[in-house]
Short mmCIF file of C-alpha atoms and ligand atoms in Angstrom, two decimals:
data_model
loop_
_atom_site.label_atom_id
_atom_site.label_comp_id
_atom_site.label_asym_id
_atom_site.label_seq_id
_atom_site.Cartn_x
_atom_site.Cartn_y
_atom_site.Cartn_z
CA MET Q 1 -11.82 -15.88 -21.73
CA SER Q 2 -14.61 -18.24 -22.63
CA GLN Q 3 -15.41 -19.21 -26.16
CA ALA Q 4 -18.98 -17.89 -25.79
CA GLN Q 5 -17.76 -14.61 -24.47
CA LYS Q 6 -15.45 -14.27 -27.46
CA SER Q 7 -18.00 -15.16 -30.08
CA ILE Q 8 -21.01 -13.08 -29.00
CA LYS Q 9 -21.51 -9.41 -29.89
CA LYS Q 10 -21.82 -6.69 -27.42
CA SER Q 11 -25.51 -7.32 -27.64
CA LYS Q 12 -27.82 -5.56 -25.24
CA PRO Q 13 -31.50 -4.66 -25.69
CA GLN Q 14 -31.41 -1.58 -27.79
CA THR Q 15 -33.04 1.50 -26.28
CA THR Q 16 -35.09 3.39 -28.91
CA VAL Q 17 -33.73 6.90 -29.19
CA ALA Q 18 -36.19 9.43 -30.67
CA ASN Q 19 -33.53 11.57 -32.40
CA ALA Q 20 -32.03 10.50 -35.67
CA LYS Q 21 -28.84 8.49 -35.21
CA PRO Q 22 -25.63 9.57 -36.77
CA ARG Q 23 -24.67 7.71 -39.92
CA VAL Q 24 -22.94 4.45 -39.10
CA ALA Q 25 -19.66 3.69 -40.89
CA SER Q 26 -19.42 0.46 -42.85
CA TYR Q 27 -16.29 -1.74 -43.16
CA GLN Q 28 -15.54 -4.46 -45.52
CA ASN Q 29 -13.23 -7.49 -45.88
CA TYR Q 30 -9.90 -6.96 -47.53
CA ILE Q 31 -9.28 -9.78 -49.95
CA ASN Q 32 -6.75 -9.94 -52.86
CA GLY Q 33 -6.12 -6.15 -52.72
CA GLU Q 34 -9.80 -5.08 -52.60
CA TRP Q 35 -12.26 -4.04 -49.94
CA VAL Q 36 -15.23 -6.38 -50.58
CA LYS Q 37 -18.59 -7.06 -48.91
CA ALA Q 38 -19.23 -10.54 -47.35
CA SER Q 39 -20.46 -12.85 -50.15
CA GLY Q 40 -23.84 -13.20 -48.47
CA GLY Q 41 -24.10 -9.36 -48.04
CA GLU Q 42 -24.67 -9.81 -44.31
CA THR Q 43 -23.22 -7.51 -41.66
CA PHE Q 44 -22.91 -7.25 -37.87
CA GLU Q 45 -22.74 -4.27 -35.61
CA ASN Q 46 -19.82 -3.35 -33.44
CA LEU Q 47 -21.15 -1.57 -30.30
CA ASN Q 48 -19.31 0.73 -27.86
CA PRO Q 49 -19.22 -1.31 -24.55
CA ALA Q 50 -19.34 2.02 -22.61
CA ASP Q 51 -22.56 3.00 -24.25
CA THR Q 52 -24.17 0.31 -26.46
CA ARG Q 53 -26.46 2.93 -28.07
CA GLU Q 54 -23.34 3.87 -30.06
CA VAL Q 55 -22.72 1.73 -33.07
CA VAL Q 56 -19.01 1.91 -33.84
CA GLY Q 57 -19.46 0.44 -37.26
CA ARG Q 58 -21.02 -2.35 -39.46
CA PHE Q 59 -18.74 -5.13 -40.49
CA ALA Q 60 -18.88 -7.96 -42.94
CA ALA Q 61 -20.37 -11.19 -41.54
CA SER Q 62 -18.14 -13.45 -43.52
CA THR Q 63 -19.13 -16.91 -44.84
CA GLU Q 64 -16.94 -19.87 -45.60
CA ASP Q 65 -16.85 -18.66 -49.14
CA ASP Q 66 -15.22 -15.44 -48.04
CA VAL Q 67 -12.64 -17.36 -46.15
CA ASN Q 68 -11.95 -19.61 -49.16
CA ARG Q 69 -11.44 -16.57 -51.32
CA ALA Q 70 -9.15 -14.93 -48.87
CA VAL Q 71 -6.96 -18.09 -48.46
CA GLU Q 72 -6.89 -18.49 -52.30
CA ALA Q 73 -5.66 -14.97 -52.63
CA ALA Q 74 -2.98 -15.65 -49.98
CA VAL Q 75 -1.96 -18.86 -51.82
CA ASP Q 76 -1.61 -16.92 -55.14
CA ALA Q 77 0.49 -14.18 -53.49
CA ARG Q 78 2.74 -16.59 -51.70
CA ASP Q 79 5.64 -17.20 -54.09
CA LYS Q 80 6.14 -13.56 -55.12
CA TRP Q 81 6.26 -12.36 -51.55
CA ARG Q 82 8.47 -15.28 -50.48
CA LYS Q 83 10.88 -14.28 -53.28
CA THR Q 84 10.92 -10.60 -52.35
CA PRO Q 85 14.17 -10.02 -50.49
CA ALA Q 86 13.57 -9.76 -46.71
CA PRO Q 87 15.25 -6.26 -46.48
CA ARG Q 88 12.66 -5.11 -49.13
CA ARG Q 89 9.74 -6.62 -47.17
CA ALA Q 90 11.13 -4.80 -44.09
CA GLU Q 91 11.06 -1.44 -45.84
CA LEU Q 92 7.32 -1.79 -46.36
CA LEU Q 93 6.88 -2.84 -42.74
CA PHE Q 94 8.87 0.17 -41.46
CA LYS Q 95 6.32 2.25 -43.43
CA VAL Q 96 3.49 0.51 -41.64
CA GLY Q 97 5.11 1.60 -38.33
CA GLU Q 98 5.36 5.16 -39.54
CA ILE Q 99 1.68 5.27 -40.54
CA LEU Q 100 0.61 3.83 -37.14
CA MET Q 101 2.78 6.39 -35.35
CA ARG Q 102 1.31 9.28 -37.41
CA ASN Q 103 -2.26 8.18 -36.60
CA LYS Q 104 -1.66 6.97 -33.07
CA ASP Q 105 -4.20 9.29 -31.25
CA ALA Q 106 -6.99 8.62 -33.68
CA LEU Q 107 -6.45 4.95 -33.68
CA ALA Q 108 -6.40 4.88 -29.90
CA ARG Q 109 -9.75 6.76 -29.84
CA GLU Q 110 -11.41 4.29 -32.17
CA MET Q 111 -10.06 1.49 -30.08
CA THR Q 112 -11.46 2.87 -26.91
CA ARG Q 113 -14.83 3.19 -28.63
CA GLU Q 114 -14.94 -0.38 -29.69
CA MET Q 115 -13.09 -2.11 -26.84
CA GLY Q 116 -13.66 0.20 -23.80
CA LYS Q 117 -10.20 0.44 -22.17
CA VAL Q 118 -9.05 3.96 -21.21
CA LEU Q 119 -7.36 6.10 -23.75
CA LYS Q 120 -3.88 5.84 -22.10
CA GLU Q 121 -4.16 2.06 -22.51
CA THR Q 122 -5.43 2.09 -26.10
CA GLY Q 123 -2.54 4.46 -26.86
CA GLY Q 124 -0.31 1.75 -25.25
CA ASP Q 125 -1.96 -0.93 -27.42
CA VAL Q 126 -1.17 1.07 -30.60
CA GLN Q 127 2.34 1.78 -29.39
CA GLU Q 128 2.87 -1.90 -28.76
CA ALA Q 129 1.98 -2.50 -32.43
CA ILE Q 130 4.36 0.27 -33.49
CA ASP Q 131 7.18 -1.21 -31.33
CA CYS Q 132 6.45 -4.68 -32.71
CA THR Q 133 6.59 -3.42 -36.25
CA TYR Q 134 9.77 -1.50 -35.91
CA TYR Q 135 11.50 -4.20 -33.95
CA THR Q 136 10.38 -7.08 -36.20
CA ALA Q 137 10.99 -5.10 -39.40
CA GLY Q 138 14.67 -4.90 -38.24
CA GLU Q 139 14.74 -8.70 -38.61
CA GLY Q 140 14.58 -8.14 -42.36
CA ARG Q 141 18.34 -7.57 -42.31
CA ARG Q 142 18.93 -10.45 -39.90
CA LEU Q 143 16.68 -13.43 -39.92
CA HIS Q 144 19.79 -15.25 -38.86
CA GLY Q 145 20.47 -18.90 -39.54
CA PHE Q 146 23.76 -20.55 -38.59
CA THR Q 147 26.71 -22.40 -39.89
CA THR Q 148 28.37 -25.28 -38.14
CA PRO Q 149 31.36 -27.66 -39.01
CA ALA Q 150 30.46 -30.69 -41.06
CA GLU Q 151 31.86 -33.99 -39.91
CA MET Q 152 33.56 -34.59 -43.27
CA PRO Q 153 36.37 -32.61 -44.88
CA ASN Q 154 35.52 -30.30 -47.85
CA LYS Q 155 31.87 -30.16 -46.71
CA PHE Q 156 29.97 -27.14 -45.53
CA ALA Q 157 26.90 -27.28 -43.25
CA MET Q 158 24.42 -24.46 -42.57
CA CYS Q 159 20.85 -23.90 -41.54
CA VAL Q 160 18.53 -21.27 -42.98
CA ARG Q 161 14.95 -20.21 -42.33
CA GLN Q 162 12.25 -20.62 -44.90
CA PRO Q 163 8.69 -19.21 -44.69
CA VAL Q 164 5.98 -21.61 -43.78
CA GLY Q 165 3.47 -20.42 -46.47
CA VAL Q 166 -0.06 -19.18 -45.74
CA CYS Q 167 -0.89 -18.33 -42.21
CA GLY Q 168 -4.34 -18.15 -40.61
CA LEU Q 169 -4.39 -15.77 -37.63
CA VAL Q 170 -7.24 -15.70 -35.11
CA THR Q 171 -7.03 -12.83 -32.54
CA PRO Q 172 -8.85 -11.68 -29.44
CA TRP Q 173 -10.57 -8.40 -28.47
CA ASN Q 174 -8.52 -7.32 -25.50
CA PHE Q 175 -5.48 -6.08 -27.43
CA PRO Q 176 -7.14 -5.49 -30.79
CA MET Q 177 -4.17 -4.00 -32.47
CA ALA Q 178 -1.18 -5.19 -30.52
CA ILE Q 179 -1.92 -8.92 -30.72
CA PRO Q 180 -2.72 -8.90 -34.44
CA SER Q 181 0.60 -7.04 -34.93
CA TRP Q 182 2.42 -9.74 -32.95
CA LYS Q 183 1.27 -12.24 -35.47
CA MET Q 184 1.04 -10.32 -38.78
CA ILE Q 185 4.33 -8.56 -38.71
CA PRO Q 186 6.48 -11.56 -37.93
CA ALA Q 187 4.54 -13.60 -40.46
CA LEU Q 188 5.26 -11.00 -43.10
CA ILE Q 189 8.91 -10.35 -42.41
CA CYS Q 190 9.48 -14.11 -42.62
CA GLY Q 191 7.98 -14.12 -46.14
CA ASN Q 192 4.53 -15.62 -45.41
CA THR Q 193 1.16 -14.42 -46.67
CA LEU Q 194 -1.80 -14.33 -44.28
CA VAL Q 195 -5.52 -14.17 -43.60
CA ILE Q 196 -6.58 -12.68 -40.25
CA LYS Q 197 -9.89 -13.14 -38.49
CA PRO Q 198 -10.14 -10.53 -35.69
CA ALA Q 199 -12.53 -10.87 -32.74
CA GLU Q 200 -16.06 -9.94 -33.48
CA ASP Q 201 -16.20 -7.44 -30.75
CA THR Q 202 -13.24 -5.48 -31.99
CA PRO Q 203 -12.71 -5.73 -35.83
CA LEU Q 204 -12.04 -2.12 -36.33
CA SER Q 205 -8.64 -1.85 -34.83
CA THR Q 206 -7.46 -4.83 -36.88
CA ILE Q 207 -8.90 -3.29 -40.02
CA ASN Q 208 -6.97 -0.10 -39.14
CA LEU Q 209 -3.79 -2.17 -38.95
CA VAL Q 210 -4.53 -3.68 -42.32
CA LYS Q 211 -5.32 -0.32 -43.73
CA ALA Q 212 -1.84 0.78 -42.66
CA CYS Q 213 -0.41 -2.28 -44.54
CA VAL Q 214 -2.29 -1.27 -47.63
CA GLU Q 215 -1.19 2.36 -47.41
CA ALA Q 216 2.38 1.13 -47.02
CA GLY Q 217 2.19 -0.70 -50.27
CA ILE Q 218 2.14 -4.37 -49.22
CA PRO Q 219 1.18 -6.20 -52.48
CA LYS Q 220 -2.30 -7.56 -53.01
CA GLY Q 221 -3.12 -10.96 -51.63
CA VAL Q 222 -0.23 -10.85 -49.08
CA VAL Q 223 -2.55 -9.45 -46.15
CA ASN Q 224 -6.19 -10.43 -46.11
CA VAL Q 225 -8.78 -9.79 -43.40
CA VAL Q 226 -12.23 -11.48 -42.97
CA THR Q 227 -14.44 -10.33 -40.12
CA GLY Q 228 -17.15 -12.35 -38.57
CA ALA Q 229 -18.17 -14.65 -35.69
CA GLY Q 230 -16.63 -17.84 -34.46
CA ALA Q 231 -17.66 -19.86 -37.49
CA THR Q 232 -15.59 -17.56 -39.66
CA GLY Q 233 -12.51 -18.34 -37.48
CA ALA Q 234 -13.40 -22.03 -37.56
CA ALA Q 235 -13.43 -22.05 -41.36
CA LEU Q 236 -10.01 -20.50 -41.46
CA VAL Q 237 -8.59 -22.83 -38.84
CA GLY Q 238 -9.99 -25.85 -40.85
CA HIS Q 239 -8.82 -24.60 -44.27
CA ARG Q 240 -6.42 -27.21 -45.65
CA ASP Q 241 -4.31 -24.48 -47.44
CA THR Q 242 -3.38 -22.61 -44.28
CA ARG Q 243 -0.08 -24.19 -43.26
CA LEU Q 244 -0.02 -22.46 -39.91
CA ILE Q 245 -2.61 -21.40 -37.45
CA SER Q 246 -1.79 -18.85 -34.74
CA PHE Q 247 -4.48 -18.40 -32.15
CA THR Q 248 -4.86 -16.18 -29.02
CA GLY Q 249 -7.93 -16.83 -26.88
CA SER Q 250 -9.36 -19.19 -24.30
CA THR Q 251 -7.74 -22.47 -23.43
CA GLU Q 252 -10.97 -24.27 -24.29
CA THR Q 253 -11.11 -22.85 -27.84
CA GLY Q 254 -7.31 -23.25 -28.20
CA ARG Q 255 -7.59 -26.96 -27.47
CA LYS Q 256 -10.16 -27.35 -30.29
CA VAL Q 257 -7.94 -25.33 -32.69
CA ALA Q 258 -5.06 -27.58 -31.80
CA SER Q 259 -6.99 -30.74 -32.63
CA VAL Q 260 -8.23 -29.41 -35.92
CA CYS Q 261 -4.62 -28.59 -36.76
CA ALA Q 262 -3.37 -31.96 -35.58
CA ASP Q 263 -5.71 -33.65 -37.98
CA ARG Q 264 -4.33 -31.92 -41.01
CA ASN Q 265 -0.64 -31.57 -39.83
CA ALA Q 266 -0.78 -27.79 -39.65
CA ILE Q 267 1.59 -25.86 -37.50
CA CYS Q 268 -0.25 -24.46 -34.54
CA SER Q 269 0.77 -21.77 -32.07
CA LEU Q 270 -1.46 -21.04 -29.11
CA GLU Q 271 -1.56 -18.20 -26.43
CA MET Q 272 -4.29 -18.90 -24.01
CA GLY Q 273 -5.47 -18.26 -20.42
CA GLY Q 274 -3.65 -17.11 -17.32
CA LYS Q 275 -4.20 -16.97 -13.53
CA ASN Q 276 -1.34 -14.66 -12.68
CA VAL Q 277 -0.03 -14.03 -9.36
CA GLN Q 278 1.66 -11.12 -7.48
CA ILE Q 279 3.62 -12.25 -4.37
CA VAL Q 280 4.25 -9.59 -1.78
CA MET Q 281 6.87 -10.52 0.89
CA ASP Q 282 7.08 -8.96 4.30
CA ASP Q 283 10.17 -6.90 3.40
CA ALA Q 284 8.55 -5.44 0.25
CA ASN Q 285 7.94 -1.78 -0.38
CA ILE Q 286 4.22 -2.04 0.47
CA ASP Q 287 3.13 1.19 -1.30
CA LEU Q 288 4.93 0.17 -4.53
CA ALA Q 289 3.38 -3.36 -4.29
CA ILE Q 290 -0.07 -1.83 -3.87
CA GLU Q 291 0.42 0.44 -6.91
CA GLY Q 292 1.62 -2.63 -8.89
CA ALA Q 293 -1.27 -4.75 -7.77
CA LEU Q 294 -3.88 -2.07 -8.59
CA TRP Q 295 -2.44 -1.73 -12.12
CA GLY Q 296 -2.07 -5.39 -12.64
CA ALA Q 297 -5.57 -6.30 -11.36
CA PHE Q 298 -7.74 -3.46 -12.67
CA GLY Q 299 -5.78 -2.12 -15.68
CA THR Q 300 -7.87 -3.08 -18.79
CA ALA Q 301 -10.56 -3.85 -16.28
CA GLY Q 302 -8.73 -7.10 -15.61
CA GLN Q 303 -9.17 -8.27 -19.19
CA ARG Q 304 -5.60 -9.23 -19.90
CA CYS Q 305 -4.17 -12.67 -20.14
CA THR Q 306 -1.51 -11.33 -17.82
CA ALA Q 307 -3.88 -9.67 -15.32
CA THR Q 308 -3.09 -10.02 -11.61
CA SER Q 309 -5.97 -12.21 -10.40
CA ARG Q 310 -4.23 -13.44 -7.24
CA ILE Q 311 -2.22 -11.52 -4.74
CA VAL Q 312 -0.29 -13.70 -2.36
CA VAL Q 313 0.76 -11.65 0.76
CA HIS Q 314 3.02 -12.49 3.65
CA LYS Q 315 0.89 -12.81 6.73
CA LYS Q 316 3.13 -10.36 8.70
CA ILE Q 317 1.96 -7.50 6.41
CA TYR Q 318 -1.28 -9.03 5.17
CA LYS Q 319 -3.67 -6.86 7.25
CA GLN Q 320 -1.88 -3.63 6.47
CA PHE Q 321 -1.72 -4.51 2.72
CA ALA Q 322 -5.29 -5.62 2.53
CA ALA Q 323 -6.66 -2.48 4.19
CA LYS Q 324 -4.72 -0.12 1.93
CA PHE Q 325 -5.26 -2.05 -1.19
CA VAL Q 326 -9.03 -2.27 -0.60
CA GLU Q 327 -9.23 1.43 0.13
CA ARG Q 328 -7.41 2.24 -3.08
CA ALA Q 329 -9.47 -0.23 -5.21
CA ASN Q 330 -12.63 1.38 -3.80
CA ALA Q 331 -11.50 4.77 -4.87
CA LEU Q 332 -10.94 3.80 -8.62
CA ARG Q 333 -13.34 5.62 -10.99
CA VAL Q 334 -15.23 3.35 -13.33
CA GLY Q 335 -16.50 4.89 -16.55
CA ASP Q 336 -16.17 5.69 -20.17
CA GLY Q 337 -12.66 5.21 -21.24
CA LEU Q 338 -12.71 8.31 -23.35
CA LYS Q 339 -13.00 10.49 -20.24
CA ASP Q 340 -9.78 11.61 -18.63
CA SER Q 341 -11.23 11.04 -15.23
CA THR Q 342 -11.79 7.31 -15.77
CA ASP Q 343 -9.47 4.74 -14.22
CA VAL Q 344 -11.26 1.60 -15.21
CA GLY Q 345 -13.36 1.23 -18.36
CA PRO Q 346 -16.27 -1.21 -19.11
CA VAL Q 347 -15.91 -4.91 -19.76
CA ILE Q 348 -16.39 -6.07 -23.30
CA ASN Q 349 -19.95 -7.30 -23.49
CA GLN Q 350 -23.04 -8.83 -21.72
CA ASN Q 351 -21.57 -12.26 -21.74
CA ALA Q 352 -18.46 -10.99 -19.91
CA VAL Q 353 -20.71 -9.31 -17.34
CA ASN Q 354 -22.54 -12.52 -16.76
CA LYS Q 355 -19.39 -14.60 -16.42
CA ILE Q 356 -17.65 -11.99 -14.10
CA ILE Q 357 -20.70 -11.56 -11.91
CA GLY Q 358 -21.13 -15.36 -11.90
CA TYR Q 359 -17.62 -15.67 -10.51
CA ILE Q 360 -18.29 -12.94 -7.91
CA GLU Q 361 -21.31 -14.97 -6.81
CA ILE Q 362 -19.23 -18.12 -6.58
CA GLY Q 363 -16.68 -16.14 -4.51
CA LYS Q 364 -19.38 -14.95 -2.18
CA ARG Q 365 -20.64 -18.50 -1.62
CA GLU Q 366 -17.16 -19.94 -1.06
CA ASP Q 367 -16.70 -20.65 2.70
CA LYS Q 368 -14.01 -18.46 3.93
CA ALA Q 369 -13.50 -15.72 1.46
CA LYS Q 370 -14.74 -12.20 2.20
CA LEU Q 371 -15.94 -9.73 -0.45
CA ALA Q 372 -13.97 -6.71 0.73
CA CYS Q 373 -15.05 -4.20 -1.96
CA GLY Q 374 -17.01 -3.97 -5.19
CA GLY Q 375 -18.93 -7.01 -6.37
CA GLU Q 376 -21.61 -5.22 -8.35
CA GLN Q 377 -22.46 -4.26 -11.90
CA LEU Q 378 -23.06 -0.57 -12.13
CA THR Q 379 -26.30 0.15 -14.06
CA THR Q 380 -27.52 3.67 -13.28
CA GLY Q 381 -26.52 7.16 -14.39
CA GLU Q 382 -23.45 7.38 -16.61
CA HIS Q 383 -23.15 3.58 -16.42
CA GLN Q 384 -26.70 2.85 -17.57
CA HIS Q 385 -25.94 1.88 -21.13
CA GLY Q 386 -22.58 0.10 -20.73
CA PHE Q 387 -21.06 -3.02 -19.21
CA PHE Q 388 -19.47 -1.69 -16.05
CA ILE Q 389 -18.38 -3.73 -13.10
CA GLN Q 390 -16.88 -2.39 -9.81
CA PRO Q 391 -13.29 -3.26 -9.07
CA THR Q 392 -13.79 -6.29 -6.81
CA VAL Q 393 -11.45 -7.58 -4.08
CA PHE Q 394 -11.87 -10.82 -2.18
CA THR Q 395 -9.74 -11.29 0.97
CA ASP Q 396 -8.83 -14.33 2.93
CA VAL Q 397 -9.08 -16.50 -0.14
CA ALA Q 398 -7.85 -20.11 0.02
CA PRO Q 399 -5.69 -21.25 -2.87
CA SER Q 400 -8.02 -24.05 -3.75
CA MET Q 401 -11.13 -21.87 -4.16
CA ARG Q 402 -12.54 -21.48 -7.70
CA ILE Q 403 -11.99 -17.78 -7.69
CA ALA Q 404 -8.30 -18.52 -6.95
CA GLN Q 405 -7.98 -21.22 -9.65
CA GLU Q 406 -10.10 -20.21 -12.66
CA GLU Q 407 -9.56 -17.35 -15.14
CA ILE Q 408 -12.21 -14.68 -14.56
CA PHE Q 409 -10.97 -12.07 -17.11
CA GLY Q 410 -12.52 -9.13 -15.26
CA PRO Q 411 -11.86 -6.59 -12.54
CA VAL Q 412 -11.69 -9.19 -9.77
CA THR Q 413 -8.75 -10.23 -7.61
CA ALA Q 414 -8.14 -12.58 -4.72
CA LEU Q 415 -5.99 -11.84 -1.67
CA ILE Q 416 -4.35 -14.99 -0.30
CA PRO Q 417 -2.29 -15.01 2.83
CA CYS Q 418 1.00 -17.00 2.92
CA ASP Q 419 3.64 -17.63 5.63
CA SER Q 420 6.94 -18.08 3.68
CA LEU Q 421 8.45 -17.78 0.22
CA ASP Q 422 8.19 -21.52 -0.31
CA ASN Q 423 4.52 -21.41 0.62
CA ALA Q 424 3.96 -18.45 -1.81
CA VAL Q 425 5.74 -20.19 -4.65
CA GLU Q 426 3.67 -23.35 -4.02
CA ILE Q 427 0.45 -21.32 -4.21
CA ALA Q 428 1.70 -19.45 -7.23
CA ASN Q 429 2.46 -22.62 -9.11
CA GLY Q 430 -0.60 -24.43 -7.95
CA VAL Q 431 -2.91 -23.48 -10.93
CA ARG Q 432 -3.39 -24.96 -14.39
CA TYR Q 433 -2.02 -21.89 -16.05
CA GLY Q 434 1.54 -20.44 -16.24
CA LEU Q 435 1.74 -17.05 -18.02
CA SER Q 436 2.95 -14.31 -15.69
CA ALA Q 437 4.06 -14.04 -12.04
CA SER Q 438 5.62 -11.29 -9.97
CA ILE Q 439 7.26 -10.83 -6.58
CA PHE Q 440 7.77 -7.67 -4.55
CA THR Q 441 10.71 -8.05 -2.24
CA LYS Q 442 13.90 -6.11 -1.43
CA ASP Q 443 15.78 -9.30 -0.69
CA VAL Q 444 17.93 -10.36 -3.64
CA ASN Q 445 18.07 -13.93 -2.43
CA GLN Q 446 14.27 -14.25 -2.36
CA ALA Q 447 13.95 -12.59 -5.68
CA PHE Q 448 16.41 -15.04 -7.40
CA ALA Q 449 14.83 -17.95 -5.56
CA ALA Q 450 11.41 -16.98 -6.84
CA MET Q 451 12.76 -16.24 -10.36
CA ASN Q 452 14.09 -19.81 -10.41
CA GLU Q 453 11.08 -21.57 -8.88
CA LEU Q 454 8.15 -19.87 -10.48
CA TYR Q 455 7.01 -22.04 -13.36
CA THR Q 456 5.59 -19.35 -15.76
CA GLY Q 457 6.68 -17.85 -19.08
CA ILE Q 458 7.20 -14.33 -17.53
CA VAL Q 459 8.41 -13.25 -14.13
CA TYR Q 460 8.57 -9.76 -12.81
CA ILE Q 461 10.59 -8.56 -9.70
CA ASN Q 462 9.20 -5.51 -8.06
CA ALA Q 463 6.80 -4.81 -10.91
CA PRO Q 464 3.26 -5.99 -11.73
CA THR Q 465 2.27 -9.01 -13.88
CA ILE Q 466 1.41 -6.98 -16.82
CA GLY Q 467 3.45 -4.88 -19.20
CA ALA Q 468 5.55 -7.26 -21.39
CA GLU Q 469 7.83 -5.65 -23.91
CA VAL Q 470 7.92 -6.73 -27.53
CA HIS Q 471 11.57 -7.62 -27.85
CA LEU Q 472 11.27 -10.36 -25.21
CA PRO Q 473 9.45 -13.68 -25.83
CA PHE Q 474 5.86 -13.69 -24.67
CA GLY Q 475 3.94 -16.86 -23.64
CA GLY Q 476 3.33 -19.31 -20.90
CA THR Q 477 3.63 -22.76 -19.55
CA LYS Q 478 1.02 -25.45 -18.87
CA ALA Q 479 -2.51 -24.64 -20.04
CA THR Q 480 -1.44 -21.24 -21.24
CA GLY Q 481 0.33 -22.34 -24.30
CA ASN Q 482 1.63 -25.14 -26.48
CA GLY Q 483 5.36 -24.36 -26.16
CA HIS Q 484 5.74 -21.49 -28.58
CA ARG Q 485 6.66 -17.94 -27.78
CA GLU Q 486 5.45 -14.81 -29.57
CA ALA Q 487 7.46 -11.58 -29.78
CA GLY Q 488 11.25 -11.43 -29.38
CA THR Q 489 13.28 -13.20 -32.07
CA GLN Q 490 11.68 -16.43 -30.76
CA VAL Q 491 8.59 -15.65 -32.73
CA LEU Q 492 10.61 -16.31 -35.90
CA ASP Q 493 10.66 -20.08 -34.93
CA ILE Q 494 6.74 -20.05 -35.25
CA PHE Q 495 6.76 -18.32 -38.68
CA THR Q 496 9.64 -20.14 -40.33
CA GLU Q 497 10.73 -23.69 -40.71
CA TRP Q 498 14.43 -24.64 -40.55
CA LYS Q 499 16.11 -26.02 -43.68
CA SER Q 500 19.55 -27.74 -43.07
CA VAL Q 501 21.81 -27.35 -46.09
CA TYR Q 502 24.87 -29.56 -46.76
CA VAL Q 503 27.30 -28.54 -49.48
CA ASP Q 504 29.83 -31.26 -50.33
CA TYR Q 505 32.73 -29.85 -52.40
CA SER Q 506 35.03 -32.84 -52.13
CA ASN Q 507 34.12 -34.15 -55.60
CA LYS Q 508 33.56 -37.69 -54.12
CA LEU Q 509 30.88 -39.57 -52.26
CA GLN Q 510 31.40 -39.02 -48.59
CA ARG Q 511 28.98 -40.97 -46.36
CA ALA Q 512 27.96 -39.32 -43.14
CA GLN Q 513 28.46 -41.56 -40.01
CA ILE Q 514 30.26 -44.19 -42.18
CA ASP Q 515 33.28 -42.67 -44.01
CA THR Q 516 34.59 -41.05 -40.90
CA GLU Q 517 36.86 -43.87 -39.64
CA ASN Q 518 40.08 -42.96 -41.59
CA LEU Q 519 39.81 -39.26 -41.07
C1 LIG T 1 -2.62 -10.20 -23.40
O1 LIG T 1 -3.35 -9.87 -22.43
O2 LIG T 1 -3.06 -11.18 -24.07
O3 LIG T 1 2.09 -7.74 -20.95
C2 LIG T 1 -1.42 -9.55 -23.82
C3 LIG T 1 0.99 -7.19 -21.13
C4 LIG T 1 0.66 -6.70 -22.50
C5 LIG T 1 0.16 -7.73 -23.39
C6 LIG T 1 -0.90 -8.57 -22.84
N1 LIG T 1 1.95 -6.11 -23.09
O4 LIG T 1 0.14 -7.16 -20.27
#
C-alpha cells in the first residue's frame, strides 16, 4: 500500500443530512495509565468506508509532544515490567485473550464499521489476535535460551534472552487488531514496554486491544497508544528512546523507517508489500483452485499483503479455468460488510479507490491484457456513499506488465498463462516481492519442487495465498521484509536480544582460545 494511501483519512465530500446525526463517540490516547486528549486538543474523524456519512468516532490527532510523553511513560515503566517474572506477565496476557474472546462479536462489528471487510473476516481478525495472545502468552513459561559446552574445564556457557527496552510499533489498517497483536503481545511477553501508533483509518480496533490490556491489569506505562496521521508515526520512529521500531506497511515507507533507524542504531523490523502468486497446474483440482483463487484475490477486497494478485495457470487448462473463474468473480456481491449477503466489502478510502482504478486503467492500456470482468467503481444505490470497486480480473496478462509486477492492494487479479512448472516458478519469482505463493497440483513431485524453488516466506500447497496461522513465522523475502519474521517463536528474536553468559568455576584464569593446548 502506498504511503499516501495509509496516511490519508477516509475523506469524501460530506453529504449534508437534514436529520440530526447520532452522537459520535470520542476516543483518546492512552498514556501512562490514563486516557488523555491530544496535547493540542485536535481530533480527526474515522469514517465508515461502506458509508462515509457514518462517523465511527473522533480520535486524538497527536502531536510530537504526545509521542514524547508516551515514550517517556514507557521508559519509566521499563524496569519494573522487565523485572516482573515472565510467567506473571503471561498471566496478564492470558486475561487479555479472555477479554477479547468474550467481546469477539462486538469487536468484529466495530472493526467492520471502521475498516469495511465482511463480518466473517473481522471475526477472523479478532480471532487471530486471540490466537496470538494465547500462543504467545504460553511463551511466558518458555522463552527458551540454551546451554552449550564451554571449551575449558569447569566453565559453564549459556545464552539467555533479554528484553530490548521501549518498542515503537506502527501498524496498518487492513488487519487493525491482528497485526497490532502480533507486535504488542510478543513485545510484552519478552518484558518490553511499548508505544503503538495505529493507522489513521482504523484506530478503534487498536484502542479496543489496548482497552483489553488495561482491563487485564497491565501496569501503567507498559502499553501506550497515540493516534494520528503519518507525522505521529514519524515522531515515534525518530524518537531516540525507542530501542526498536516494528513497522508493517508499504515498502516505500518501510525503507524510510529503516533509514531513520539506521541513523540512530535502532533495531528495525519491517513487514511490507507483496505480489503473491497462485500457480494452477494442469493436473490440479480445478474447482478447488478456483475457490482458492476467489478467496485469495477478493477476500478483504484484495487488501492483504498476502492477497493473490497473480494467478499463473497451465495453458492446457487455462481457458477452462479462466471462463469459470471470471464467471464466479462476476457473481460476487459487493456491499456493506455488515450485511450477511455481502461477499466483498469496500476498499479503505478515496485514495485507495484512486490507486486501484489507476491500476485498472494501466491494465486496460497494456497491450495484450484483457479486462475480463469488473473494472469499475460502484457509485449508485447502496454503493453511493462508500468506496466500492468491482472484483476485477485481467486475462492473458504478460508477467512483465505493471499489473503483474506492482502491488495494487485491491480486488484486482491477473491471469497469466504458463507452459510448465519451471516456467510457472520463474514467473512466480520474477517480482520484487516475496511474501506468499501457492500451487495447486495433485503431483507430489511438482508440489515439492515448487516448495523448494519458490523464493517466498510462505508457501501453500493446494490452498490459497492467504490464511497464515499465528504459530508459524510470518514474513517475506526481497522487498517484502528485512529478514525478520513475526509470529511463531521466531518473533522472539525481534523482541529480545541474546546475552551470552560464561561462568568460570575453576578458580583460576582460563584464557579462551589460548589455554586450550594442554587440555
Ligand atoms: C497482512 O495482510 O498483512 O495470512 C496479514 C493472512 C492473514 C494475515 C495477513 N492471516 O492472510
